[in-house]
PDB file of C-alpha atoms and ligand atoms in Angstrom:
ATOM      1  CA  MET A   1       9.917   1.368 -21.142  1.00 79.00           C
ATOM      2  CA  PHE A   2      12.382   2.945 -18.814  1.00 81.00           C
ATOM      3  CA  LYS A   3       9.470   4.979 -17.112  1.00 85.00           C
ATOM      4  CA  GLY A   4       7.344   2.171 -17.332  1.00 87.00           C
ATOM      5  CA  LEU A   5       9.699   0.204 -14.638  1.00 88.00           C
ATOM      6  CA  GLN A   6      10.017   3.810 -12.285  1.00 86.00           C
ATOM      7  CA  GLN A   7       6.577   3.179 -12.125  1.00 79.00           C
ATOM      8  CA  LYS A   8       6.591  -0.600 -11.659  1.00 79.00           C
ATOM      9  CA  TRP A   9       9.506  -0.515  -9.011  1.00 80.00           C
ATOM     10  CA  LYS A  10       8.379   3.114  -7.505  1.00 76.00           C
ATOM     11  CA  VAL A  11      12.179   3.796  -7.307  1.00 84.00           C
ATOM     12  CA  SER A  12      13.937   7.187  -9.052  1.00 88.00           C
ATOM     13  CA  GLY A  13      15.106   7.018 -12.808  1.00 90.00           C
ATOM     14  CA  LEU A  14      18.828   6.609 -11.125  1.00 92.00           C
ATOM     15  CA  ARG A  15      17.644   3.471  -9.115  1.00 93.00           C
ATOM     16  CA  VAL A  16      16.515   1.817 -12.029  1.00 93.00           C
ATOM     17  CA  LEU A  17      20.051   2.208 -13.925  1.00 94.00           C
ATOM     18  CA  LEU A  18      21.507   0.722 -10.842  1.00 95.00           C
ATOM     19  CA  ILE A  19      18.874  -2.024 -10.461  1.00 95.00           C
ATOM     20  CA  LEU A  20      19.378  -2.989 -14.360  1.00 95.00           C
ATOM     21  CA  CYS A  21      22.978  -2.983 -14.128  1.00 93.00           C
ATOM     22  CA  THR A  22      22.720  -5.306 -11.014  1.00 96.00           C
ATOM     23  CA  PHE A  23      20.431  -7.677 -12.928  1.00 96.00           C
ATOM     24  CA  ALA A  24      23.557  -7.530 -16.090  1.00 95.00           C
ATOM     25  CA  ILE A  25      26.158  -7.925 -14.069  1.00 96.00           C
ATOM     26  CA  GLY A  26      24.477 -10.892 -11.860  1.00 95.00           C
ATOM     27  CA  GLY A  27      23.671 -12.520 -14.687  1.00 93.00           C
ATOM     28  CA  SER A  28      26.946 -12.314 -16.314  1.00 94.00           C
ATOM     29  CA  LEU A  29      28.810 -13.574 -13.412  1.00 94.00           C
ATOM     30  CA  THR A  30      25.973 -16.353 -13.009  1.00 95.00           C
ATOM     31  CA  GLY A  31      26.961 -17.415 -16.803  1.00 92.00           C
ATOM     32  CA  ILE A  32      30.336 -17.269 -16.199  1.00 93.00           C
ATOM     33  CA  ALA A  33      30.462 -18.839 -12.897  1.00 92.00           C
ATOM     34  CA  GLY A  34      27.970 -21.584 -13.880  1.00 92.00           C
ATOM     35  CA  ARG A  35      30.238 -22.729 -16.676  1.00 91.00           C
ATOM     36  CA  TYR A  36      33.049 -22.998 -14.738  1.00 91.00           C
ATOM     37  CA  ILE A  37      31.357 -25.445 -11.858  1.00 93.00           C
ATOM     38  CA  MET A  38      30.188 -27.127 -14.879  1.00 91.00           C
ATOM     39  CA  GLY A  39      33.911 -27.988 -16.633  1.00 90.00           C
ATOM     40  CA  ALA A  40      34.610 -28.762 -12.710  1.00 91.00           C
ATOM     41  CA  LEU A  41      32.337 -31.652 -12.743  1.00 89.00           C
ATOM     42  CA  GLY A  42      33.158 -32.658 -16.148  1.00 88.00           C
ATOM     43  CA  ILE A  43      29.807 -34.010 -17.281  1.00 86.00           C
ATOM     44  CA  ASN A  44      29.541 -35.441 -20.724  1.00 84.00           C
ATOM     45  CA  ALA A  45      26.067 -36.700 -21.140  1.00 85.00           C
ATOM     46  CA  THR A  46      24.248 -33.699 -23.253  1.00 88.00           C
ATOM     47  CA  TRP A  47      20.740 -33.836 -21.551  1.00 92.00           C
ATOM     48  CA  LEU A  48      22.454 -34.429 -18.144  1.00 91.00           C
ATOM     49  CA  TRP A  49      24.362 -31.204 -18.420  1.00 91.00           C
ATOM     50  CA  VAL A  50      21.447 -29.469 -19.448  1.00 91.00           C
ATOM     51  CA  ILE A  51      19.786 -30.500 -16.545  1.00 92.00           C
ATOM     52  CA  VAL A  52      22.554 -29.723 -14.229  1.00 92.00           C
ATOM     53  CA  TYR A  53      23.543 -26.168 -15.683  1.00 93.00           C
ATOM     54  CA  ILE A  54      19.935 -25.282 -15.176  1.00 93.00           C
ATOM     55  CA  ILE A  55      19.686 -26.294 -11.858  1.00 93.00           C
ATOM     56  CA  ILE A  56      22.907 -24.594 -11.197  1.00 94.00           C
ATOM     57  CA  VAL A  57      22.451 -21.287 -12.386  1.00 92.00           C
ATOM     58  CA  THR A  58      19.117 -21.514 -11.012  1.00 92.00           C
ATOM     59  CA  LEU A  59      21.044 -21.471  -7.486  1.00 92.00           C
ATOM     60  CA  ILE A  60      23.509 -18.817  -8.356  1.00 94.00           C
ATOM     61  CA  TRP A  61      21.712 -16.369  -9.873  1.00 95.00           C
ATOM     62  CA  PRO A  62      20.138 -15.100  -6.752  1.00 93.00           C
ATOM     63  CA  LEU A  63      23.091 -15.166  -4.880  1.00 93.00           C
ATOM     64  CA  ALA A  64      24.955 -13.779  -7.438  1.00 94.00           C
ATOM     65  CA  VAL A  65      22.468 -10.246  -7.909  1.00 95.00           C
ATOM     66  CA  LEU A  66      22.614 -10.093  -4.220  1.00 95.00           C
ATOM     67  CA  VAL A  67      26.375  -9.623  -3.488  1.00 94.00           C
ATOM     68  CA  ILE A  68      26.329  -7.552  -7.001  1.00 95.00           C
ATOM     69  CA  SER A  69      23.597  -5.187  -5.359  1.00 95.00           C
ATOM     70  CA  ILE A  70      25.954  -4.073  -2.343  1.00 94.00           C
ATOM     71  CA  PRO A  71      28.205  -2.371  -4.272  1.00 95.00           C
ATOM     72  CA  PHE A  72      25.286  -0.592  -6.191  1.00 94.00           C
ATOM     73  CA  GLY A  73      23.217   0.144  -2.915  1.00 93.00           C
ATOM     74  CA  GLN A  74      20.619  -1.892  -4.050  1.00 92.00           C
ATOM     75  CA  PHE A  75      20.110  -5.001  -1.389  1.00 91.00           C
ATOM     76  CA  ARG A  76      17.100  -4.152   0.052  1.00 86.00           C
ATOM     77  CA  PHE A  77      15.239  -3.786  -3.414  1.00 89.00           C
ATOM     78  CA  PHE A  78      16.584  -7.288  -4.462  1.00 91.00           C
ATOM     79  CA  ILE A  79      15.689  -8.845  -1.367  1.00 88.00           C
ATOM     80  CA  SER A  80      12.284  -7.950  -1.670  1.00 82.00           C
ATOM     81  CA  TYR A  81      12.110  -8.619  -5.312  1.00 87.00           C
ATOM     82  CA  LEU A  82      13.510 -12.310  -4.378  1.00 89.00           C
ATOM     83  CA  LYS A  83      11.186 -12.386  -1.956  1.00 81.00           C
ATOM     84  CA  LYS A  84       8.521 -11.872  -3.966  1.00 79.00           C
ATOM     85  CA  MET A  85       9.416 -14.400  -6.900  1.00 83.00           C
ATOM     86  CA  GLY A  86       9.730 -16.964  -4.303  1.00 82.00           C
ATOM     87  CA  ARG A  87       6.342 -15.671  -2.851  1.00 74.00           C
ATOM     88  CA  ARG A  88       5.094 -16.573  -6.886  1.00 75.00           C
ATOM     89  CA  MET A  89       6.955 -19.474  -7.781  1.00 79.00           C
ATOM     90  CA  GLY A  90       4.866 -21.430  -4.059  1.00 72.00           C
ATOM     91  CA  LEU A  91       7.532 -21.050  -1.416  1.00 71.00           C
ATOM     92  CA  GLY A  92       5.552 -18.248   0.515  1.00 62.00           C
ATOM     93  CA  GLY A  93       5.585 -20.950   3.706  1.00 55.00           C
ATOM     94  CA  ALA A  94       9.274 -21.121   3.652  1.00 60.00           C
ATOM     95  CA  ILE A  95       9.808 -16.947   3.081  1.00 65.00           C
ATOM     96  CA  VAL A  96       8.854 -14.955   5.484  1.00 71.00           C
ATOM     97  CA  ASP A  97       6.853 -11.663   3.994  1.00 79.00           C
ATOM     98  CA  ASN A  98       8.067  -8.925   6.364  1.00 84.00           C
ATOM     99  CA  ARG A  99       6.562  -6.077   4.780  1.00 92.00           C
ATOM    100  CA  ILE A 100       4.514  -3.914   6.599  1.00 95.00           C
ATOM    101  CA  ALA A 101       1.201  -5.015   6.647  1.00 97.00           C
ATOM    102  CA  VAL A 102      -1.851  -2.189   6.294  1.00 97.00           C
ATOM    103  CA  ALA A 103      -5.382  -2.652   6.937  1.00 98.00           C
ATOM    104  CA  VAL A 104      -7.879  -0.333   4.747  1.00 98.00           C
ATOM    105  CA  PHE A 105     -11.294   0.083   5.855  1.00 98.00           C
ATOM    106  CA  ALA A 106     -14.098   1.269   3.632  1.00 97.00           C
ATOM    107  CA  SER A 107     -17.614   1.599   3.772  1.00 96.00           C
ATOM    108  CA  GLY A 108     -19.087   2.301   0.164  1.00 94.00           C
ATOM    109  CA  ALA A 109     -17.260   2.270  -3.552  1.00 94.00           C
ATOM    110  CA  GLY A 110     -13.877   2.004  -2.645  1.00 96.00           C
ATOM    111  CA  SER A 111     -12.063   4.219  -5.322  1.00 97.00           C
ATOM    112  CA  ASN A 112      -9.889   5.441  -2.678  1.00 98.00           C
ATOM    113  CA  ALA A 113      -8.835   1.793  -1.609  1.00 98.00           C
ATOM    114  CA  ALA A 114      -8.386   0.984  -5.023  1.00 98.00           C
ATOM    115  CA  ARG A 115      -5.778   3.655  -5.379  1.00 97.00           C
ATOM    116  CA  MET A 116      -3.967   2.391  -2.535  1.00 98.00           C
ATOM    117  CA  ILE A 117      -4.136  -1.324  -3.688  1.00 97.00           C
ATOM    118  CA  GLU A 118      -2.704  -0.272  -7.036  1.00 96.00           C
ATOM    119  CA  HIS A 119      -0.241   2.081  -5.434  1.00 96.00           C
ATOM    120  CA  PHE A 120       1.164  -0.831  -2.626  1.00 95.00           C
ATOM    121  CA  ARG A 121       0.995  -3.885  -5.203  1.00 90.00           C
ATOM    122  CA  GLN A 122       4.977  -3.932  -5.879  1.00 85.00           C
ATOM    123  CA  HIS A 123       5.730  -1.741  -3.062  1.00 92.00           C
ATOM    124  CA  PRO A 124       8.959  -3.430  -1.101  1.00 90.00           C
ATOM    125  CA  ASN A 125       7.816  -2.587   2.658  1.00 93.00           C
ATOM    126  CA  ILE A 126       4.498  -1.966   2.151  1.00 96.00           C
ATOM    127  CA  ARG A 127       1.723  -4.368   1.977  1.00 96.00           C
ATOM    128  CA  ILE A 128      -2.199  -3.987   1.935  1.00 97.00           C
ATOM    129  CA  ALA A 129      -3.240  -7.221   3.914  1.00 97.00           C
ATOM    130  CA  LEU A 130      -6.682  -6.562   4.818  1.00 97.00           C
ATOM    131  CA  ILE A 131      -9.977  -4.467   3.424  1.00 98.00           C
ATOM    132  CA  VAL A 132     -12.379  -3.867   6.295  1.00 98.00           C
ATOM    133  CA  CYS A 133     -15.618  -3.122   5.173  1.00 97.00           C
ATOM    134  CA  ASN A 134     -19.151  -2.670   7.477  1.00 97.00           C
ATOM    135  CA  LYS A 135     -21.494  -3.552   4.764  1.00 96.00           C
ATOM    136  CA  PRO A 136     -21.877  -6.266   3.021  1.00 95.00           C
ATOM    137  CA  GLY A 137     -22.212  -5.881  -0.975  1.00 93.00           C
ATOM    138  CA  ALA A 138     -20.374  -2.423  -1.329  1.00 95.00           C
ATOM    139  CA  GLY A 139     -18.260  -1.790  -4.322  1.00 96.00           C
ATOM    140  CA  VAL A 140     -14.825  -2.226  -2.220  1.00 96.00           C
ATOM    141  CA  LEU A 141     -15.133  -5.968  -1.774  1.00 96.00           C
ATOM    142  CA  ASP A 142     -15.415  -6.178  -5.367  1.00 96.00           C
ATOM    143  CA  ILE A 143     -12.148  -4.701  -5.757  1.00 96.00           C
ATOM    144  CA  ALA A 144     -10.142  -6.932  -2.927  1.00 96.00           C
ATOM    145  CA  ALA A 145     -11.636  -9.747  -4.369  1.00 95.00           C
ATOM    146  CA  LYS A 146     -10.415  -8.928  -7.907  1.00 94.00           C
ATOM    147  CA  ALA A 147      -7.101  -7.794  -5.983  1.00 93.00           C
ATOM    148  CA  GLY A 148      -6.927 -10.996  -3.985  1.00 94.00           C
ATOM    149  CA  ILE A 149      -6.969  -8.969  -1.093  1.00 96.00           C
ATOM    150  CA  PRO A 150      -8.701 -10.900   2.191  1.00 96.00           C
ATOM    151  CA  THR A 151     -11.930  -9.070   3.613  1.00 97.00           C
ATOM    152  CA  LEU A 152     -13.355  -8.367   6.674  1.00 97.00           C
ATOM    153  CA  ILE A 153     -16.744  -7.982   7.191  1.00 97.00           C
ATOM    154  CA  ILE A 154     -17.482  -5.897  10.914  1.00 97.00           C
ATOM    155  CA  GLU A 155     -20.025  -6.028  12.963  1.00 97.00           C
ATOM    156  CA  LYS A 156     -21.732  -2.806  14.973  1.00 97.00           C
ATOM    157  CA  GLU A 157     -21.461  -4.717  18.398  1.00 96.00           C
ATOM    158  CA  ARG A 158     -18.150  -6.052  18.546  1.00 97.00           C
ATOM    159  CA  PHE A 159     -16.826  -3.158  16.780  1.00 97.00           C
ATOM    160  CA  PHE A 160     -18.190  -0.879  19.274  1.00 96.00           C
ATOM    161  CA  ARG A 161     -18.566  -2.433  22.323  1.00 95.00           C
ATOM    162  CA  GLY A 162     -16.570  -5.598  21.931  1.00 94.00           C
ATOM    163  CA  ASP A 163     -13.028  -6.060  21.442  1.00 96.00           C
ATOM    164  CA  ALA A 164     -13.275  -3.443  17.639  1.00 96.00           C
ATOM    165  CA  TYR A 165     -11.911  -7.001  16.759  1.00 97.00           C
ATOM    166  CA  VAL A 166      -8.074  -6.016  17.705  1.00 97.00           C
ATOM    167  CA  PRO A 167      -7.121  -9.364  18.412  1.00 96.00           C
ATOM    168  CA  VAL A 168      -8.130 -10.010  14.734  1.00 96.00           C
ATOM    169  CA  PHE A 169      -5.923  -7.416  12.999  1.00 97.00           C
ATOM    170  CA  ARG A 170      -3.276  -8.624  15.433  1.00 95.00           C
ATOM    171  CA  GLU A 171      -3.838 -12.273  14.523  1.00 93.00           C
ATOM    172  CA  ALA A 172      -3.352 -11.154  10.906  1.00 94.00           C
ATOM    173  CA  GLY A 173      -0.262  -8.570  11.664  1.00 94.00           C
ATOM    174  CA  ILE A 174      -1.667  -5.631  10.800  1.00 97.00           C
ATOM    175  CA  SER A 175       0.199  -2.434  12.138  1.00 95.00           C
ATOM    176  CA  PHE A 176      -1.449   0.021  10.250  1.00 97.00           C
ATOM    177  CA  ILE A 177      -4.770   1.447   9.925  1.00 98.00           C
ATOM    178  CA  ILE A 178      -5.663   3.959   6.310  1.00 98.00           C
ATOM    179  CA  LEU A 179      -9.265   4.814   6.641  1.00 98.00           C
ATOM    180  CA  ALA A 180     -10.633   5.185   3.105  1.00 98.00           C
ATOM    181  CA  GLY A 181     -14.631   6.597   2.950  1.00 95.00           C
ATOM    182  CA  PHE A 182     -15.084   4.658   6.106  1.00 96.00           C
ATOM    183  CA  LEU A 183     -18.258   6.051   7.230  1.00 92.00           C
ATOM    184  CA  TRP A 184     -18.422   4.447  11.356  1.00 94.00           C
ATOM    185  CA  LYS A 185     -16.820   5.966  13.733  1.00 93.00           C
ATOM    186  CA  VAL A 186     -13.324   4.706  15.477  1.00 95.00           C
ATOM    187  CA  PRO A 187     -14.169   3.590  18.780  1.00 96.00           C
ATOM    188  CA  GLN A 188     -11.324   3.879  21.898  1.00 95.00           C
ATOM    189  CA  ALA A 189     -10.807  -0.010  21.542  1.00 96.00           C
ATOM    190  CA  LEU A 190      -8.893   0.187  18.591  1.00 97.00           C
ATOM    191  CA  THR A 191      -7.356   4.503  18.212  1.00 96.00           C
ATOM    192  CA  GLY A 192      -5.891   2.791  21.681  1.00 95.00           C
ATOM    193  CA  ALA A 193      -4.836  -0.160  19.806  1.00 96.00           C
ATOM    194  CA  PHE A 194      -3.400   1.374  17.231  1.00 96.00           C
ATOM    195  CA  SER A 195      -2.208   4.779  18.755  1.00 94.00           C
ATOM    196  CA  GLY A 196      -0.718   7.346  15.734  1.00 94.00           C
ATOM    197  CA  ALA A 197      -1.160   4.455  13.335  1.00 97.00           C
ATOM    198  CA  ILE A 198      -4.817   4.907  12.175  1.00 98.00           C
ATOM    199  CA  ILE A 199      -4.925   7.861   9.443  1.00 98.00           C
ATOM    200  CA  ASN A 200      -8.128   8.949   7.591  1.00 98.00           C
ATOM    201  CA  ILE A 201      -9.013  11.386   4.690  1.00 97.00           C
ATOM    202  CA  HIS A 202     -11.945  14.018   4.735  1.00 97.00           C
ATOM    203  CA  PRO A 203     -13.718  15.482   1.828  1.00 97.00           C
ATOM    204  CA  ALA A 204     -13.134  19.271   3.289  1.00 97.00           C
ATOM    205  CA  LEU A 205     -10.718  21.605   4.849  1.00 97.00           C
ATOM    206  CA  LEU A 206     -11.069  20.609   8.436  1.00 96.00           C
ATOM    207  CA  PRO A 207     -11.626  21.752  11.071  1.00 95.00           C
ATOM    208  CA  ASN A 208     -14.440  22.902   8.764  1.00 95.00           C
ATOM    209  CA  TYR A 209     -17.116  20.861   7.691  1.00 95.00           C
ATOM    210  CA  GLY A 210     -15.933  17.922  10.021  1.00 94.00           C
ATOM    211  CA  GLY A 211     -18.075  15.894  12.961  1.00 91.00           C
ATOM    212  CA  LYS A 212     -20.437  13.675  12.959  1.00 89.00           C
ATOM    213  CA  GLY A 213     -22.608  13.032   9.851  1.00 90.00           C
ATOM    214  CA  MET A 214     -20.159  15.442   7.918  1.00 93.00           C
ATOM    215  CA  TYR A 215     -19.234  12.401   5.147  1.00 91.00           C
ATOM    216  CA  GLY A 216     -19.840  12.182   0.885  1.00 90.00           C
ATOM    217  CA  ARG A 217     -22.462  14.237  -0.512  1.00 92.00           C
ATOM    218  CA  PHE A 218     -23.339  16.196   3.050  1.00 95.00           C
ATOM    219  CA  VAL A 219     -20.070  17.904   3.313  1.00 97.00           C
ATOM    220  CA  HIS A 220     -20.041  19.284  -0.715  1.00 97.00           C
ATOM    221  CA  GLU A 221     -23.517  20.525  -0.148  1.00 97.00           C
ATOM    222  CA  ALA A 222     -22.522  22.270   3.294  1.00 97.00           C
ATOM    223  CA  VAL A 223     -19.394  23.967   1.402  1.00 97.00           C
ATOM    224  CA  LEU A 224     -21.935  25.013  -1.632  1.00 97.00           C
ATOM    225  CA  ALA A 225     -24.609  26.340   0.717  1.00 96.00           C
ATOM    226  CA  ALA A 226     -22.173  28.115   2.460  1.00 97.00           C
ATOM    227  CA  GLY A 227     -20.735  29.933  -0.756  1.00 96.00           C
ATOM    228  CA  ASP A 228     -17.106  28.860  -0.459  1.00 96.00           C
ATOM    229  CA  PRO A 229     -14.583  29.995  -2.632  1.00 96.00           C
ATOM    230  CA  GLU A 230     -12.693  26.826  -2.043  1.00 97.00           C
ATOM    231  CA  SER A 231     -12.579  23.183  -0.792  1.00 98.00           C
ATOM    232  CA  GLY A 232     -10.213  20.593  -0.380  1.00 98.00           C
ATOM    233  CA  ILE A 233      -9.002  17.440   1.232  1.00 98.00           C
ATOM    234  CA  THR A 234      -7.464  17.046   4.750  1.00 98.00           C
ATOM    235  CA  ILE A 235      -5.065  13.719   5.460  1.00 98.00           C
ATOM    236  CA  HIS A 236      -5.112  13.388   9.296  1.00 98.00           C
ATOM    237  CA  PHE A 237      -4.548  11.152  11.871  1.00 97.00           C
ATOM    238  CA  VAL A 238      -7.355   9.697  13.922  1.00 96.00           C
ATOM    239  CA  ASP A 239      -8.451   9.925  17.701  1.00 92.00           C
ATOM    240  CA  GLU A 240     -11.415   9.051  19.215  1.00 85.00           C
ATOM    241  CA  HIS A 241     -13.180  12.083  18.060  1.00 88.00           C
ATOM    242  CA  TYR A 242     -14.720  12.562  14.815  1.00 88.00           C
ATOM    243  CA  ASP A 243     -12.818  14.585  12.179  1.00 91.00           C
ATOM    244  CA  HIS A 244     -10.338  15.332  15.131  1.00 89.00           C
ATOM    245  CA  GLY A 245      -6.866  14.530  15.252  1.00 93.00           C
ATOM    246  CA  ALA A 246      -3.605  15.990  13.821  1.00 96.00           C
ATOM    247  CA  VAL A 247      -3.182  16.889  10.441  1.00 97.00           C
ATOM    248  CA  ILE A 248      -1.004  15.659   8.232  1.00 97.00           C
ATOM    249  CA  PHE A 249      -1.620  17.308   4.620  1.00 97.00           C
ATOM    250  CA  GLN A 250      -4.211  19.592   3.189  1.00 98.00           C
ATOM    251  CA  ALA A 251      -4.807  20.358  -0.450  1.00 98.00           C
ATOM    252  CA  ARG A 252      -7.277  22.993  -1.973  1.00 97.00           C
ATOM    253  CA  CYS A 253      -9.087  23.240  -5.109  1.00 97.00           C
ATOM    254  CA  ALA A 254     -11.227  25.957  -6.343  1.00 96.00           C
ATOM    255  CA  VAL A 255     -15.067  25.763  -6.018  1.00 97.00           C
ATOM    256  CA  MET A 256     -17.161  26.912  -9.319  1.00 96.00           C
ATOM    257  CA  GLN A 257     -20.076  29.194  -9.363  1.00 93.00           C
ATOM    258  CA  ASN A 258     -21.983  26.280 -11.461  1.00 95.00           C
ATOM    259  CA  ASP A 259     -20.730  23.632  -8.849  1.00 96.00           C
ATOM    260  CA  THR A 260     -22.970  20.901  -7.613  1.00 96.00           C
ATOM    261  CA  ALA A 261     -22.172  18.323  -4.836  1.00 97.00           C
ATOM    262  CA  ASP A 262     -21.679  15.745  -7.845  1.00 97.00           C
ATOM    263  CA  SER A 263     -19.404  17.896  -9.941  1.00 97.00           C
ATOM    264  CA  LEU A 264     -17.616  19.206  -6.608  1.00 97.00           C
ATOM    265  CA  ALA A 265     -17.250  15.466  -5.160  1.00 97.00           C
ATOM    266  CA  MET A 266     -15.883  14.393  -8.342  1.00 97.00           C
ATOM    267  CA  ARG A 267     -12.745  16.744  -8.351  1.00 97.00           C
ATOM    268  CA  ILE A 268     -12.148  16.509  -4.428  1.00 98.00           C
ATOM    269  CA  HIS A 269     -12.106  12.748  -5.317  1.00 97.00           C
ATOM    270  CA  GLN A 270      -8.762  13.570  -8.207  1.00 97.00           C
ATOM    271  CA  LEU A 271      -7.616  15.332  -5.758  1.00 98.00           C
ATOM    272  CA  GLU A 272      -7.599  12.267  -2.935  1.00 98.00           C
ATOM    273  CA  HIS A 273      -6.451   9.563  -5.368  1.00 98.00           C
ATOM    274  CA  GLN A 274      -3.528  12.053  -6.214  1.00 97.00           C
ATOM    275  CA  HIS A 275      -2.517  12.707  -3.097  1.00 98.00           C
ATOM    276  CA  TYR A 276      -3.608   9.789  -0.459  1.00 98.00           C
ATOM    277  CA  PRO A 277      -1.226   7.086  -1.384  1.00 98.00           C
ATOM    278  CA  GLU A 278       1.752   8.595  -1.376  1.00 97.00           C
ATOM    279  CA  GLN A 279       0.973  10.587   1.967  1.00 98.00           C
ATOM    280  CA  ALA A 280      -0.268   7.164   3.562  1.00 98.00           C
ATOM    281  CA  GLU A 281       3.421   5.722   2.352  1.00 97.00           C
ATOM    282  CA  LYS A 282       5.235   8.474   3.546  1.00 97.00           C
ATOM    283  CA  VAL A 283       3.327   8.776   7.128  1.00 97.00           C
ATOM    284  CA  ILE A 284       3.801   4.534   7.485  1.00 97.00           C
ATOM    285  CA  LEU A 285       7.446   4.390   6.727  1.00 95.00           C
ATOM    286  CA  ASN A 286       8.073   7.191   9.828  1.00 91.00           C
ATOM    287  CA  THR A 287       5.646   5.194  12.007  1.00 87.00           C
ATOM    288  CA  ARG A 288       7.310   2.669  14.297  1.00 76.00           C
ATOM    289  CA  HIS A 289       5.568  -0.667  13.611  1.00 65.00           C
ATOM    290  CA  HIS A 290       4.854  -3.098  16.700  1.00 54.00           C
ATOM    291  CA  SER A 291       3.531  -6.279  15.356  1.00 52.00           C
TER     292      SER A 291
HETATM  293  C1  GAR B 301     -13.810   9.926  -0.090  1.00 52.92           C
HETATM  294  O1  GAR B 301     -14.592  11.321  -0.486  1.00 52.92           O
HETATM  295  C2  GAR B 301     -13.628  10.411   1.853  1.00 52.92           C
HETATM  296  O2  GAR B 301     -13.172  11.567   1.737  1.00 52.92           O
HETATM  297  C3  GAR B 301     -15.100  10.543   1.901  1.00 52.92           C
HETATM  298  O3  GAR B 301     -15.766   9.563   1.224  1.00 52.92           O
HETATM  299  C4  GAR B 301     -15.500   9.564   0.148  1.00 52.92           C
HETATM  300  C5  GAR B 301     -15.423   7.978   0.136  1.00 52.92           C
HETATM  301  O4  GAR B 301     -15.126   7.743  -1.528  1.00 52.92           O
HETATM  302  N1  GAR B 301     -15.183  10.024   3.432  1.00 52.92           N
HETATM  303  C6  GAR B 301     -15.522  10.722   4.523  1.00 52.92           C
HETATM  304  O5  GAR B 301     -16.420  11.663   3.996  1.00 52.92           O
HETATM  305  C7  GAR B 301     -15.408  10.466   5.716  1.00 52.92           C
HETATM  306  N2  GAR B 301     -15.994  11.837   6.512  1.00 52.92           N
HETATM  307  P1  GAR B 301     -14.236   6.462  -1.864  1.00 52.92           P
HETATM  308  O6  GAR B 301     -15.336   5.359  -1.551  1.00 52.92           O
HETATM  309  O7  GAR B 301     -14.313   6.239  -3.926  1.00 52.92           O
HETATM  310  O8  GAR B 301     -13.028   6.040  -1.777  1.00 52.92           O
END
């Protein structure tokens, strides 16, 4: 259970302990305060007592855990926990979601997008607010639909020769963009508007095997044709040139003698899934957000 909570809340073991203490003490305090108030009200009818008690406890509990969370150093966790509860109870309109809104751009199957969605599902500070895709019918659209995340299908003309949908992203409050298998070049209208706030993953060790036409299996085929002993992944900032911005992170894997483009792609995908969400989280939290 402990490990499960650690994964669900994305916190350390120590923090799970502090959070559970806050829940326990906040709950006890709520019970004591509730009974004290009920005593002061002096209600006799049992049914009325129960109703009033439930109302009082519901109102006191959030306050109690918030107060107790301060000495335990968990105030931020409980603020976002209570906001999430509020949203689930349909109070979304009344509660402003001030987490950093991120758009994930993808063109294909979307396995990396799926990992991002999973990683940030319960995140206290970051949410995947939009999935952007240039291909109707792409697998990533089903993934988004299942996760209940809005999607935007973009068209070439507006993306490359129009406003690149910048007003749409602004309107949706997007302040960071993750490219996850997005195969169109990002136009300057977008890199300019989101300067330092767009990252990409490339399935090779840049600067090798990057540039126009170098995507997916073409990259792995080129690596195999060159007989390289290793390949890997590169996570990098995006500028207006293909696969060019500053490198954030690289991880390597061996290329086996009997590898095919498919078997190499599988190993590369594993590396991507292992590292991309965590690296994206670090960059997003270290970026100043304007929206
Ligand atoms: C990933 O391997 C990603 O690195 C690559 O496309 C794949 C998408 O897979 N991106 C590029 O080649 C960009 N130049 P996914 O749809 O399963 O995430």
